[in-house]
């Protein structure tokens, strides 16, 4: 006795599978398409300084974006093609802030039960999350010139590139580089207030002097 004739390729997918769960591959594809759409989506306001939709759900990440985006944009460090990478920086910085607060509140270690039935101290997983986020922040900070030494190197290279390629940064908009670009990029400080990004400066401290 012959079995049921299989449907033509693509026909079953078009008809759907009522009552069946989507496969893991289909779910991953849908999620990838959703994330890709968020990355490609322009700000609804049309403002190039507006945070991208993909980080709208994270208040700390949006706070980092709003703090740094204007200065990066004014010095050609936040063109449209740079937005996804800077969004990653904001996400990792937010993760570091949240993990740091958790460690301060709950400590670095926790007591866990051993196989033998005793108790021992173990490093909490949030510590590893904090340290990984810190590493990613440092790596992406270098890309955008967000520590003092990286900023100096970036503007030095930018000046050389501009001298060797006249008109490189002349795009006919309000983003033309200014002679005081490095000063414009320096973090502004309100009296009696330290911004969320102020702690980045501590990541690039002067090395201690060698002892003779």
Tab-separated table of N, CA and C in Angstrom, residues 76-156:
chain	number	residue	atom	x	y	z
A	76	UNK	N	32.661	63.869	14.129
A	76	UNK	CA	32.668	62.827	13.099
A	76	UNK	C	32.893	61.429	13.645
A	77	UNK	N	32.484	61.163	14.856
A	77	UNK	CA	32.641	59.824	15.415
A	77	UNK	C	31.315	59.079	15.516
A	78	UNK	N	30.251	59.674	15.020
A	78	UNK	CA	28.951	59.014	15.072
A	78	UNK	C	28.172	59.291	13.792
A	79	UNK	N	28.728	58.830	12.681
A	79	UNK	CA	28.014	58.869	11.416
A	79	UNK	C	26.986	57.725	11.399
A	80	UNK	N	26.042	57.737	10.460
A	80	UNK	CA	25.005	56.698	10.444
A	80	UNK	C	25.554	55.270	10.495
A	81	UNK	N	26.658	55.016	9.798
A	81	UNK	CA	27.206	53.652	9.777
A	81	UNK	C	27.853	53.263	11.102
A	82	UNK	N	28.066	54.232	11.983
A	82	UNK	CA	28.692	53.948	13.274
A	82	UNK	C	27.667	53.662	14.369
A	83	UNK	N	26.406	53.936	14.102
A	83	UNK	CA	25.376	53.833	15.141
A	83	UNK	C	25.257	52.427	15.755
A	84	UNK	N	25.227	51.342	14.955
A	84	UNK	CA	25.107	50.017	15.572
A	84	UNK	C	26.264	49.687	16.523
A	85	UNK	N	27.493	50.043	16.136
A	85	UNK	CA	28.635	49.738	16.985
A	85	UNK	C	28.602	50.573	18.267
A	86	UNK	N	28.197	51.840	18.157
A	86	UNK	CA	28.107	52.667	19.357
A	86	UNK	C	26.967	52.187	20.255
A	87	UNK	N	25.903	51.652	19.652
A	87	UNK	CA	24.813	51.087	20.445
A	87	UNK	C	25.339	49.922	21.284
A	88	UNK	N	26.238	49.109	20.711
A	88	UNK	CA	26.839	48.008	21.468
A	88	UNK	C	27.640	48.540	22.650
A	89	UNK	N	28.378	49.624	22.422
A	89	UNK	CA	29.130	50.232	23.520
A	89	UNK	C	28.179	50.619	24.643
A	90	UNK	N	27.066	51.244	24.297
A	90	UNK	CA	26.107	51.688	25.307
A	90	UNK	C	25.528	50.506	26.074
A	91	UNK	N	25.248	49.414	25.373
A	91	UNK	CA	24.693	48.222	26.018
A	91	UNK	C	25.696	47.623	27.002
A	92	UNK	N	26.945	47.495	26.580
A	92	UNK	CA	27.954	46.920	27.476
A	92	UNK	C	28.241	47.836	28.664
A	93	UNK	N	28.224	49.142	28.419
A	93	UNK	CA	28.451	50.064	29.539
A	93	UNK	C	27.311	49.952	30.537
A	94	UNK	N	26.076	49.843	30.024
A	94	UNK	CA	24.924	49.685	30.908
A	94	UNK	C	25.024	48.383	31.701
A	95	UNK	N	25.480	47.308	31.044
A	95	UNK	CA	25.651	46.032	31.742
A	95	UNK	C	26.673	46.164	32.865
A	96	UNK	N	27.746	46.901	32.603
A	96	UNK	CA	28.763	47.085	33.636
A	96	UNK	C	28.195	47.848	34.826
A	97	UNK	N	27.424	48.900	34.551
A	97	UNK	CA	26.832	49.696	35.631
A	97	UNK	C	25.900	48.838	36.481
A	98	UNK	N	25.027	48.077	35.830
A	98	UNK	CA	24.066	47.246	36.565
A	98	UNK	C	24.769	46.142	37.351
A	99	UNK	N	25.775	45.513	36.737
A	99	UNK	CA	26.511	44.455	37.435
A	99	UNK	C	27.293	45.023	38.614
A	100	UNK	N	27.872	46.193	38.432
A	100	UNK	CA	28.618	46.827	39.520
A	100	UNK	C	27.703	47.108	40.710
A	101	UNK	N	26.493	47.604	40.436
A	101	UNK	CA	25.551	47.883	41.510
A	101	UNK	C	25.147	46.604	42.232
A	102	UNK	N	24.995	45.514	41.481
A	102	UNK	CA	24.633	44.235	42.089
A	102	UNK	C	25.747	43.740	42.999
A	103	UNK	N	26.994	43.874	42.543
A	103	UNK	CA	28.131	43.430	43.358
A	103	UNK	C	28.236	44.268	44.628
A	104	UNK	N	28.024	45.577	44.507
A	104	UNK	CA	28.086	46.435	45.684
A	104	UNK	C	26.997	46.076	46.699
A	105	UNK	N	25.854	45.667	46.186
A	105	UNK	CA	24.728	45.344	47.066
A	105	UNK	C	24.847	43.947	47.668
A	106	UNK	N	25.254	42.979	46.855
A	106	UNK	CA	25.212	41.577	47.290
A	106	UNK	C	26.572	40.924	47.496
A	107	UNK	N	27.649	41.653	47.189
A	107	UNK	CA	28.974	41.114	47.414
A	107	UNK	C	29.528	40.329	46.236
A	108	UNK	N	30.812	39.975	46.350
A	108	UNK	CA	31.495	39.245	45.288
A	108	UNK	C	31.278	37.736	45.359
A	109	UNK	N	31.020	37.228	46.556
A	109	UNK	CA	30.940	35.781	46.740
A	109	UNK	C	29.596	35.359	47.321
A	110	UNK	N	29.362	34.060	47.248
A	110	UNK	CA	28.163	33.485	47.849
A	110	UNK	C	28.508	32.111	48.398
A	111	UNK	N	27.794	31.701	49.413
A	111	UNK	CA	28.033	30.384	50.004
A	111	UNK	C	27.219	29.340	49.257
A	112	UNK	N	27.904	28.281	48.840
A	112	UNK	CA	27.231	27.204	48.107
A	112	UNK	C	27.526	25.874	48.809
A	113	UNK	N	26.626	24.935	48.595
A	113	UNK	CA	26.775	23.630	49.222
A	113	UNK	C	27.686	22.755	48.386
A	114	UNK	N	28.603	22.075	49.024
A	114	UNK	CA	29.522	21.182	48.321
A	114	UNK	C	28.924	19.778	48.205
A	115	UNK	N	29.571	18.939	47.405
A	115	UNK	CA	29.118	17.553	47.232
A	115	UNK	C	29.179	16.796	48.562
A	116	UNK	N	30.182	17.152	49.372
A	116	UNK	CA	30.344	16.462	50.656
A	116	UNK	C	29.328	16.921	51.692
A	117	UNK	N	28.540	17.953	51.350
A	117	UNK	CA	27.528	18.415	52.288
A	117	UNK	C	27.925	19.644	53.064
A	118	UNK	N	29.170	20.096	52.917
A	118	UNK	CA	29.611	21.299	53.606
A	118	UNK	C	29.254	22.561	52.817
A	119	UNK	N	29.794	23.664	53.255
A	119	UNK	CA	29.562	24.945	52.590
A	119	UNK	C	30.898	25.572	52.220
A	120	UNK	N	30.940	26.293	51.106
A	120	UNK	CA	32.153	26.988	50.712
A	120	UNK	C	31.799	28.281	49.972
A	121	UNK	N	32.745	29.217	49.912
A	121	UNK	CA	32.543	30.485	49.230
A	121	UNK	C	32.882	30.337	47.755
A	122	UNK	N	32.028	30.845	46.907
A	122	UNK	CA	32.259	30.836	45.470
A	122	UNK	C	32.030	32.242	44.905
A	123	UNK	N	32.800	32.591	43.876
A	123	UNK	CA	32.596	33.868	43.210
A	123	UNK	C	31.230	33.863	42.526
A	124	UNK	N	30.459	34.916	42.719
A	124	UNK	CA	29.135	35.000	42.106
A	124	UNK	C	29.264	35.229	40.602
A	125	UNK	N	28.371	34.639	39.797
A	125	UNK	CA	28.430	34.795	38.338
A	125	UNK	C	28.380	36.248	37.874
A	126	UNK	N	27.719	37.114	38.639
A	126	UNK	CA	27.592	38.511	38.226
A	126	UNK	C	28.954	39.199	38.155
A	127	UNK	N	29.929	38.683	38.924
A	127	UNK	CA	31.273	39.270	38.890
A	127	UNK	C	31.902	39.051	37.518
A	128	UNK	N	31.737	37.858	36.965
A	128	UNK	CA	32.264	37.568	35.632
A	128	UNK	C	31.547	38.406	34.572
A	129	UNK	N	30.251	38.608	34.747
A	129	UNK	CA	29.494	39.451	33.816
A	129	UNK	C	30.002	40.886	33.866
A	130	UNK	N	30.256	41.373	35.075
A	130	UNK	CA	30.790	42.734	35.227
A	130	UNK	C	32.149	42.884	34.555
A	131	UNK	N	33.023	41.902	34.774
A	131	UNK	CA	34.378	41.977	34.220
A	131	UNK	C	34.364	41.877	32.694
A	132	UNK	N	33.496	41.024	32.140
A	132	UNK	CA	33.411	40.906	30.685
A	132	UNK	C	32.878	42.201	30.075
A	133	UNK	N	31.871	42.787	30.715
A	133	UNK	CA	31.338	44.057	30.216
A	133	UNK	C	32.414	45.136	30.260
A	134	UNK	N	33.227	45.132	31.314
A	134	UNK	CA	34.320	46.102	31.423
A	134	UNK	C	35.304	45.952	30.273
A	135	UNK	N	35.666	44.712	29.951
A	135	UNK	CA	36.583	44.468	28.835
A	135	UNK	C	36.010	44.965	27.514
A	136	UNK	N	34.725	44.725	27.290
A	136	UNK	CA	34.098	45.164	26.052
A	136	UNK	C	34.009	46.681	25.981
A	137	UNK	N	33.747	47.307	27.113
A	137	UNK	CA	33.706	48.775	27.152
A	137	UNK	C	35.069	49.352	26.769
A	138	UNK	N	36.130	48.773	27.293
A	138	UNK	CA	37.468	49.256	26.968
A	138	UNK	C	37.784	49.088	25.490
A	139	UNK	N	37.419	47.936	24.929
A	139	UNK	CA	37.704	47.681	23.510
A	139	UNK	C	36.950	48.655	22.612
A	140	UNK	N	35.671	48.877	22.910
A	140	UNK	CA	34.878	49.780	22.083
A	140	UNK	C	35.225	51.242	22.374
A	141	UNK	N	35.690	51.536	23.575
A	141	UNK	CA	36.138	52.897	23.885
A	141	UNK	C	37.287	53.288	22.969
A	142	UNK	N	38.169	52.338	22.713
A	142	UNK	CA	39.302	52.595	21.818
A	142	UNK	C	38.811	52.945	20.420
A	143	UNK	N	37.779	52.265	19.956
A	143	UNK	CA	37.263	52.523	18.608
A	143	UNK	C	36.698	53.927	18.469
A	144	UNK	N	36.105	54.446	19.540
A	144	UNK	CA	35.475	55.761	19.471
A	144	UNK	C	36.293	56.855	20.145
A	145	UNK	N	37.479	56.518	20.657
A	145	UNK	CA	38.313	57.526	21.306
A	145	UNK	C	37.711	58.041	22.591
A	146	UNK	N	37.293	57.147	23.471
A	146	UNK	CA	36.573	57.557	24.672
A	146	UNK	C	37.397	57.508	25.953
A	147	UNK	N	38.694	57.274	25.835
A	147	UNK	CA	39.589	57.484	26.972
A	147	UNK	C	40.564	58.570	26.535
A	148	UNK	N	41.219	59.246	27.470
A	148	UNK	CA	42.117	60.348	27.090
A	148	UNK	C	43.167	59.961	26.056
A	149	UNK	N	43.856	58.825	26.262
A	149	UNK	CA	44.911	58.447	25.321
A	149	UNK	C	44.337	58.051	23.966
A	150	UNK	N	43.203	57.321	23.972
A	150	UNK	CA	42.576	56.921	22.706
A	150	UNK	C	42.048	58.137	21.951
A	151	UNK	N	41.510	59.095	22.687
A	151	UNK	CA	41.010	60.308	22.053
A	151	UNK	C	42.152	61.075	21.380
A	152	UNK	N	43.271	61.184	22.069
A	152	UNK	CA	44.424	61.890	21.500
A	152	UNK	C	44.884	61.195	20.218
A	153	UNK	N	44.985	59.866	20.257
A	153	UNK	CA	45.437	59.119	19.083
A	153	UNK	C	44.459	59.262	17.922
A	154	UNK	N	43.165	59.214	18.240
A	154	UNK	CA	42.156	59.305	17.186
A	154	UNK	C	42.211	60.654	16.488
A	155	UNK	N	42.289	61.740	17.264
A	155	UNK	CA	42.314	63.064	16.652
A	155	UNK	C	43.639	63.338	15.928
A	156	UNK	N	44.716	62.738	16.422
A	156	UNK	CA	45.986	62.869	15.721
A	156	UNK	C	45.891	62.211	14.350
